[in-house]
C-alpha positions as a printed NumPy array, in Angstrom:
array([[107.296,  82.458, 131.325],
       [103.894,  81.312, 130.415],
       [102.318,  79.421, 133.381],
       [ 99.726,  76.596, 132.075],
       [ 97.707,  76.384, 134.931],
       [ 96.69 ,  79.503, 135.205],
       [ 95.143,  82.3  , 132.936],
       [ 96.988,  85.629, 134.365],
       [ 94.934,  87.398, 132.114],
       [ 92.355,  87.039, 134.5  ],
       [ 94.225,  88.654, 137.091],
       [ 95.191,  91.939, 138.378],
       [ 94.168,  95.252, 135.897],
       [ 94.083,  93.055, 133.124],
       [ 91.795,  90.751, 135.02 ],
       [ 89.336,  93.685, 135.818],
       [ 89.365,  94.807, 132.568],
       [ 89.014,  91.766, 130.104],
       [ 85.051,  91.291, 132.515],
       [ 84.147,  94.364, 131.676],
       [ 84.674,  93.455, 127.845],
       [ 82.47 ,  90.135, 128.539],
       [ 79.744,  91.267, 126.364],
       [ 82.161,  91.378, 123.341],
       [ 83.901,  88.145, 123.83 ],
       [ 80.85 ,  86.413, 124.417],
       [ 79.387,  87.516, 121.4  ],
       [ 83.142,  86.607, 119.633],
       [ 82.964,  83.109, 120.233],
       [ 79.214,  82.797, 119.031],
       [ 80.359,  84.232, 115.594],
       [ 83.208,  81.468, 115.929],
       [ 80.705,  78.448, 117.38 ],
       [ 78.12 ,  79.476, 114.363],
       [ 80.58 ,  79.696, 111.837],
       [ 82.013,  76.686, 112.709],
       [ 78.587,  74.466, 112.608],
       [ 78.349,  76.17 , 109.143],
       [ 81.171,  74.574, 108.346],
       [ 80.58 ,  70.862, 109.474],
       [ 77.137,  71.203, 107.955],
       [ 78.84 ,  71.415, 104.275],
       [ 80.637,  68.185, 105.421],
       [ 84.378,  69.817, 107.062],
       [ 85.526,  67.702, 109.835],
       [ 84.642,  69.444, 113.383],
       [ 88.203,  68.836, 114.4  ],
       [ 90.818,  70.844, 112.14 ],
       [ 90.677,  72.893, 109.454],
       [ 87.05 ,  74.108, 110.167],
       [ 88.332,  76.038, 113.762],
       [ 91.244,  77.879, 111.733],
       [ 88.395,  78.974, 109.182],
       [ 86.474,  80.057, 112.137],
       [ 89.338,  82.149, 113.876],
       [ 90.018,  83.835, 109.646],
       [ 86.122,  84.319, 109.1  ],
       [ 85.782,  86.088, 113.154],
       [ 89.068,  88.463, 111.999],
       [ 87.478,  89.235, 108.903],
       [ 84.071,  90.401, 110.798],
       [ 85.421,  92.261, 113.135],
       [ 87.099,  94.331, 110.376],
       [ 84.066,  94.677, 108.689],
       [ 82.365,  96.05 , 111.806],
       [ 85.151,  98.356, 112.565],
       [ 85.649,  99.454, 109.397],
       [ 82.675, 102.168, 109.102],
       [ 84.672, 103.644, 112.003],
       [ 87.909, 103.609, 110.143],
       [ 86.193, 105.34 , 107.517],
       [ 85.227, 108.354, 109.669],
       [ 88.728, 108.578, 111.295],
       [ 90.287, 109.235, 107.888],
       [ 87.668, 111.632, 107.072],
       [ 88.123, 113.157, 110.355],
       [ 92.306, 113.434, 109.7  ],
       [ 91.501, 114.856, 105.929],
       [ 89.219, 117.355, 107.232],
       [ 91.499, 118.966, 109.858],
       [ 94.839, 118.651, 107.278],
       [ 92.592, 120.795, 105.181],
       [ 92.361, 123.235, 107.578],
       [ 95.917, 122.966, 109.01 ],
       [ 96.491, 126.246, 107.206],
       [ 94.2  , 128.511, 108.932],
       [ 94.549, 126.932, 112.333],
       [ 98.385, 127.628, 111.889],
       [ 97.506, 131.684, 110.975],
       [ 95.084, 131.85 , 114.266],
       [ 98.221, 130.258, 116.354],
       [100.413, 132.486, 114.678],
       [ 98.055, 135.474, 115.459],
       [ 98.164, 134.673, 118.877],
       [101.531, 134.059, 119.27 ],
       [102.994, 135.131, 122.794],
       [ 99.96 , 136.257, 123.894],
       [ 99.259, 134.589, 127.324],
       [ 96.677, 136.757, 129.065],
       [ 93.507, 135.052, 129.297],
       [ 91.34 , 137.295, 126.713],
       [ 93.674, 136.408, 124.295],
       [ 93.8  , 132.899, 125.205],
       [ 89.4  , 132.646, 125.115],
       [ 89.8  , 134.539, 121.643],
       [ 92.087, 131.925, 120.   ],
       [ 89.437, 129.549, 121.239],
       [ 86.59 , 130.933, 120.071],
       [ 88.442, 131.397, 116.546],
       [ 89.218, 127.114, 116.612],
       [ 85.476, 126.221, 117.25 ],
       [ 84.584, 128.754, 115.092],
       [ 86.689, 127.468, 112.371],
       [ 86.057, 123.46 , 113.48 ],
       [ 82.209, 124.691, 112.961],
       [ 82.67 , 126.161, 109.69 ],
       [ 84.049, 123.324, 108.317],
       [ 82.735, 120.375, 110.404],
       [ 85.882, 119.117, 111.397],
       [ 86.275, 117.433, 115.269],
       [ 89.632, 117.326, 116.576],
       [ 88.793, 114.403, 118.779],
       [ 87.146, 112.794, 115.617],
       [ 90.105, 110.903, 114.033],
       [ 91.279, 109.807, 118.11 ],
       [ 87.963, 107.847, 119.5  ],
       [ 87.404, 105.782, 116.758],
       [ 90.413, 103.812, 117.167],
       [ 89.77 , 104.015, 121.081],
       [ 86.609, 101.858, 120.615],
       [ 88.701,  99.568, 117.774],
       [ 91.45 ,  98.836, 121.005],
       [ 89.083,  96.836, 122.912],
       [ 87.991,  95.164, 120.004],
       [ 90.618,  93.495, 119.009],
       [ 92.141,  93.022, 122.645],
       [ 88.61 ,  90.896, 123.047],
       [ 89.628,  88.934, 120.143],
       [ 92.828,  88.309, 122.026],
       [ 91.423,  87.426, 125.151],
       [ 89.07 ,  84.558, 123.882],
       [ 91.957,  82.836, 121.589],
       [ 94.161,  82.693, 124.575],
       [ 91.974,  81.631, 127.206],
       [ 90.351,  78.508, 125.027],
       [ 93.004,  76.29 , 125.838],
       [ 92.467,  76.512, 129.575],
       [ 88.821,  76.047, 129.188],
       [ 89.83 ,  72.615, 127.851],
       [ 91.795,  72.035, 130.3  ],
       [ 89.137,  73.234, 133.351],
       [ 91.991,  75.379, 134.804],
       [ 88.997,  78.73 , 133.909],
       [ 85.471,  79.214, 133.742],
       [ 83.659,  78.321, 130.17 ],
       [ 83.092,  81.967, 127.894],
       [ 80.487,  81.688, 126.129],
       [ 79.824,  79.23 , 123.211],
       [ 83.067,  77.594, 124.657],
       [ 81.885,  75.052, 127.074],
       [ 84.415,  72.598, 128.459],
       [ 83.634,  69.615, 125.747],
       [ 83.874,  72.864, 122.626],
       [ 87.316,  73.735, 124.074],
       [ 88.195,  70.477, 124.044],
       [ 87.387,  69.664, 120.345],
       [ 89.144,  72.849, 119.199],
       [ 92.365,  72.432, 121.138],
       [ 92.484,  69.034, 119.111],
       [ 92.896,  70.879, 116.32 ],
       [ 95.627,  70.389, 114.22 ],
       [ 96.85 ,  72.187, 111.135],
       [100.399,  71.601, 108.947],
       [101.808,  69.756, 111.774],
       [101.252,  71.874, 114.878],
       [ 98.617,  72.1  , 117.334],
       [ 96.414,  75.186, 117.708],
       [ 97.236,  75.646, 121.277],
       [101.027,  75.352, 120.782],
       [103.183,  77.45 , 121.665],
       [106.701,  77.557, 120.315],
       [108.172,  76.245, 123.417],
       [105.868,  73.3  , 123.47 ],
       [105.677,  72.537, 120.104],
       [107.88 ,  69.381, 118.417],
       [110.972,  70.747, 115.633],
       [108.045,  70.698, 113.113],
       [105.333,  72.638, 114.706],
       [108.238,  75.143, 115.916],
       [109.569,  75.42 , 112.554],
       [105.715,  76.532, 111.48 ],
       [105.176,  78.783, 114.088],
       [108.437,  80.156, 113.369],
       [107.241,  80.884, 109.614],
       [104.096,  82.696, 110.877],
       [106.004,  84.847, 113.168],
       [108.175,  85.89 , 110.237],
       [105.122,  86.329, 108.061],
       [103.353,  88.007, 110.87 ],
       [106.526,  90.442, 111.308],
       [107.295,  90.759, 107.943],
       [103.541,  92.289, 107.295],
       [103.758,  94.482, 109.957],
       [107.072,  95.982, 108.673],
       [105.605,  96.636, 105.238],
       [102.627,  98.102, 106.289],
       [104.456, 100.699, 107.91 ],
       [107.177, 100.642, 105.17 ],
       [104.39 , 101.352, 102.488],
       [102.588, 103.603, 104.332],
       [105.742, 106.118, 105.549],
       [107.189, 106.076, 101.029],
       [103.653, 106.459,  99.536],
       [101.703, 108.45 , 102.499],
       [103.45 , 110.678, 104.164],
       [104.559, 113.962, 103.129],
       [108.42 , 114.042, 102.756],
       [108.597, 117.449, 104.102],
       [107.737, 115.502, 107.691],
       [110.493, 112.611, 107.195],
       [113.087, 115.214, 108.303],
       [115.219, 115.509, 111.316],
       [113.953, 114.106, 114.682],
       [110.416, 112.723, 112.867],
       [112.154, 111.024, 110.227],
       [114.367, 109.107, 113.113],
       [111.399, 108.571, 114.92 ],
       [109.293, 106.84 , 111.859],
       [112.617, 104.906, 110.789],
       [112.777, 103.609, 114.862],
       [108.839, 102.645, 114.481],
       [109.593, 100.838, 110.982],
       [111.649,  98.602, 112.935],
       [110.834,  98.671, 116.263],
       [107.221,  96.894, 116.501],
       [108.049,  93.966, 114.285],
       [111.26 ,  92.832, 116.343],
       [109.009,  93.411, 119.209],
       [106.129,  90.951, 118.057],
       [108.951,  88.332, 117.458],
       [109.881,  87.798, 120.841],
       [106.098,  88.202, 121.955],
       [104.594,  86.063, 118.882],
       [106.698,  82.681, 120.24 ],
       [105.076,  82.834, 123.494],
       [101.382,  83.005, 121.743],
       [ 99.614,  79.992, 121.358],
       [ 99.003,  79.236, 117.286],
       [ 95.368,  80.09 , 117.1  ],
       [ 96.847,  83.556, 118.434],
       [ 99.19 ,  83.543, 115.444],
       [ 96.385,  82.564, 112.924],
       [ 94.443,  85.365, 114.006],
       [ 97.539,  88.212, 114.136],
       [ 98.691,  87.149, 110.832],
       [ 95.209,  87.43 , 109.267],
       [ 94.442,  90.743, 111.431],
       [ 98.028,  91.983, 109.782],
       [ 97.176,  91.403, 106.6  ],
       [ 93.591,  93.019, 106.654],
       [ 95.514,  95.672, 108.051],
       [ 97.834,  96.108, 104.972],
       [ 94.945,  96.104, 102.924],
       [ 93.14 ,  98.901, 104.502],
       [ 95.82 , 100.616, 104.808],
       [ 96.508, 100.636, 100.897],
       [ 93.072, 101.126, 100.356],
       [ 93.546, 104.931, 102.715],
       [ 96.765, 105.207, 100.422],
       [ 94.548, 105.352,  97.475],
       [ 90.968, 107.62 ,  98.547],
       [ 92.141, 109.164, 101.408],
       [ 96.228, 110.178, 100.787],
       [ 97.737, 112.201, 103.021],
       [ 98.045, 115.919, 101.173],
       [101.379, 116.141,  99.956],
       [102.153, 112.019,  99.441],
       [103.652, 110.393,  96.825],
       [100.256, 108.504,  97.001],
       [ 98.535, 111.726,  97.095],
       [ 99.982, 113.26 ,  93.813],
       [ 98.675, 109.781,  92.119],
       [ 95.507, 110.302,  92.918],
       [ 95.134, 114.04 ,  91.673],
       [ 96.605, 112.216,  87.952],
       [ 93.599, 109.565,  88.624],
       [ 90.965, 112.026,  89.401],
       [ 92.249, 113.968,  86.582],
       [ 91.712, 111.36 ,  83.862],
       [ 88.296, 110.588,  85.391],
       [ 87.225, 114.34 ,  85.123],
       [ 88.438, 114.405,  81.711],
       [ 86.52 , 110.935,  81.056],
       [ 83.233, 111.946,  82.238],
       [ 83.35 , 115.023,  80.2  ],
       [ 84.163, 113.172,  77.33 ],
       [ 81.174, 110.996,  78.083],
       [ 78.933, 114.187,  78.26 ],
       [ 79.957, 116.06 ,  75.167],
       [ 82.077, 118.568,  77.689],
       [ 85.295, 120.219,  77.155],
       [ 88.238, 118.401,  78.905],
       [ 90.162, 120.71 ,  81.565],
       [ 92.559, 121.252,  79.819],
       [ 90.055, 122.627,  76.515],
       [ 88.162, 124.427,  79.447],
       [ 91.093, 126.251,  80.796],
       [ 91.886, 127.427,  77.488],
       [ 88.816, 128.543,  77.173],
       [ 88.799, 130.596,  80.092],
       [ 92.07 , 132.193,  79.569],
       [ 90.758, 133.077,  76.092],
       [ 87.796, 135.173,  77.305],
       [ 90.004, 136.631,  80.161],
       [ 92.294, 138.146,  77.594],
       [ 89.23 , 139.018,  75.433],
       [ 87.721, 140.918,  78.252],
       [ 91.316, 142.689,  78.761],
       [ 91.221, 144.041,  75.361],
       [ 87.858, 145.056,  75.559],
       [ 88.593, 146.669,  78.409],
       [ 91.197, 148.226,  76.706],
       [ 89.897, 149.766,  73.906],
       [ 86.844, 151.361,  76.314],
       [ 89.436, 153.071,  78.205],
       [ 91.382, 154.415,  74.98 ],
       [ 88.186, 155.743,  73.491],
       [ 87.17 , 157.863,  75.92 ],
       [ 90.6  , 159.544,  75.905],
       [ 90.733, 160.489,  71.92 ],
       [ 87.371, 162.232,  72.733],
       [ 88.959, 164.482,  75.024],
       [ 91.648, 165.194,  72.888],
       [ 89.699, 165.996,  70.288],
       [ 87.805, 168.542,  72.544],
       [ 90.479, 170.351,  73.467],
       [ 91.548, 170.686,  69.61 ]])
């Protein structure tokens, strides 16, 4: 039960935690407050449309700004897959040994190995420990607006009392940004009821799309298959019971956060495919036909032409070979005659 008159996620371990994120949700609703006065300045009305523009257009900069460390994660995870190999033969090696020695050697093998190839085990992991707090901010400041407006919390940054107040008067295809679906009239509930869907229904693709063209089938068997099948299903019929408590501006920003997510998540489908994938064995065709194009391009034999060529002077070199080691041989014989 959501209470009205006070923000709870100003209390307890949430409490503590949201002020030590100030600095990021002050800056968040100065990127809002700017973008917004943008806005009115080409001649949008500064009560409407312009705020959910302003909530879309904060989503799609945080992305951006998280995006660079996105990027290195799925460097990071491509790196040690490469390696998986050798790090398996060094466990392997090691196997049942559990005196210390051994223990310090198998280390000294990893680094050695996570060296040699400049791969960081802890590299794909703390980027998307600095994204959390991120988007949690983002959280934070749609939620507490509406008690701003209503004095029941202190202002956050751009959002002074009278700011509040002209966004929570917002109102977009018949429902008010701070509705919830439990306050909201038969048509605003019926609207937040089609974001929640929408906001579901993105979810569950992104992880549909991402488990048939990035994952390696050999892993979707037995207990991980269950497992990814459970997730698939799992989150989404989560977020519906948790999206009708959210005030709209919340769902405006999910839904838009959900679908940037589906995006990037296509986009690491096609440069950075898991090894293995459906999605992976595309992009060996693409980078095939590229190869082949450039070449062309530069006067150069295709692969294909070059391969041929290769396993023509291999056999040439056989038969030379060949014939040096017959000569020699008929001398002798010939000797001996």
């Amino acid at each position: 039960m959501i209470n009205y008159n006070e923000f709870l996620l100003d209390k307890g371990f949430w409490g503590w935690l949201y002020k030590l994120l100030t600095p990021v949700e002050w800056l968040m609703t100065q990127i809002m407050a700017v973008f917004h006065k943008f806005l009115t300045m080409l001649g949008m009305s500064p009560i409407g449309f312009s705020w959910v523009l302003s909530i879309i257009f904060l989503v799609l900069v945080v992305h951006a700004c998280v995006f660079p460390l996105y990027y290195k994660t799925m460097k990071s995870m491509r790196k040690m897959q490469a390696i998986q190999p050798q790090m398996q033969r060094i466990q392997n090696k090691y196997k049942g040994k559990n005196d210390q020695a051994s223990k310090e050697a198998m280390q000294r093998e990893m680094m050695k190995l996570y060296q040699d190839n400049d791969a960081n085990p802890a590299g794909s992991c703390l980027p998307m420990l600095i994204q959390s707090p991120v988007f949690m901010c983002m959280f934070y400041v749609l939620s507490a607006i509406p008690y701003i407006a209503r004095g029941k919390r202190e202002t956050l940054g751009a959002f002074d009392v009278a700011t509040a107040k002209q966004f929570s008067q917002t109102t977009v295809f018949g429902v008010n940004v701070t509705d919830v679906f439990g306050t909201a009239a038969t048509h605003g509930k019926i609207i937040i009821g089609v974001f929640v869907v929408l906001m579901c229904g993105c979810l569950w693709f992104t992880t549909y799309y991402s488990q048939k063209r990035n994952m390696n089938p050999e892993a979707m068997v037995g207990q991980a298959a269950a497992m990814q099948k459970g997730m698939l299903w799992m989150f989404p019929i989560m977020y519906i019971f948790s999206g009708v408590t959210m005030p709209f501006a919340v769902l405006v920003y999910w839904l838009t956060s959900n679908i940037c997510n589906l995006a990037r998540t296509m986009w690491q489908a096609y440069a950075f495919p898991t090894p293995g994938s459906p999605a992976a064995k595309d992009k060996e065709v693409r980078d095939h036909k590229r190869e082949n194009e450039r070449r062309a391009k530069a006067g150069l034999p295709s692969l294909e032409e070059e391969k041929l060529i290769k396993a023509k002077q291999e056999a040439e070199l056989k038969e030379k070979q060949g014939y040096q080691r017959v000569q020699p041989q008929r001398k002798n014989r010939g000797k001996k005659k």
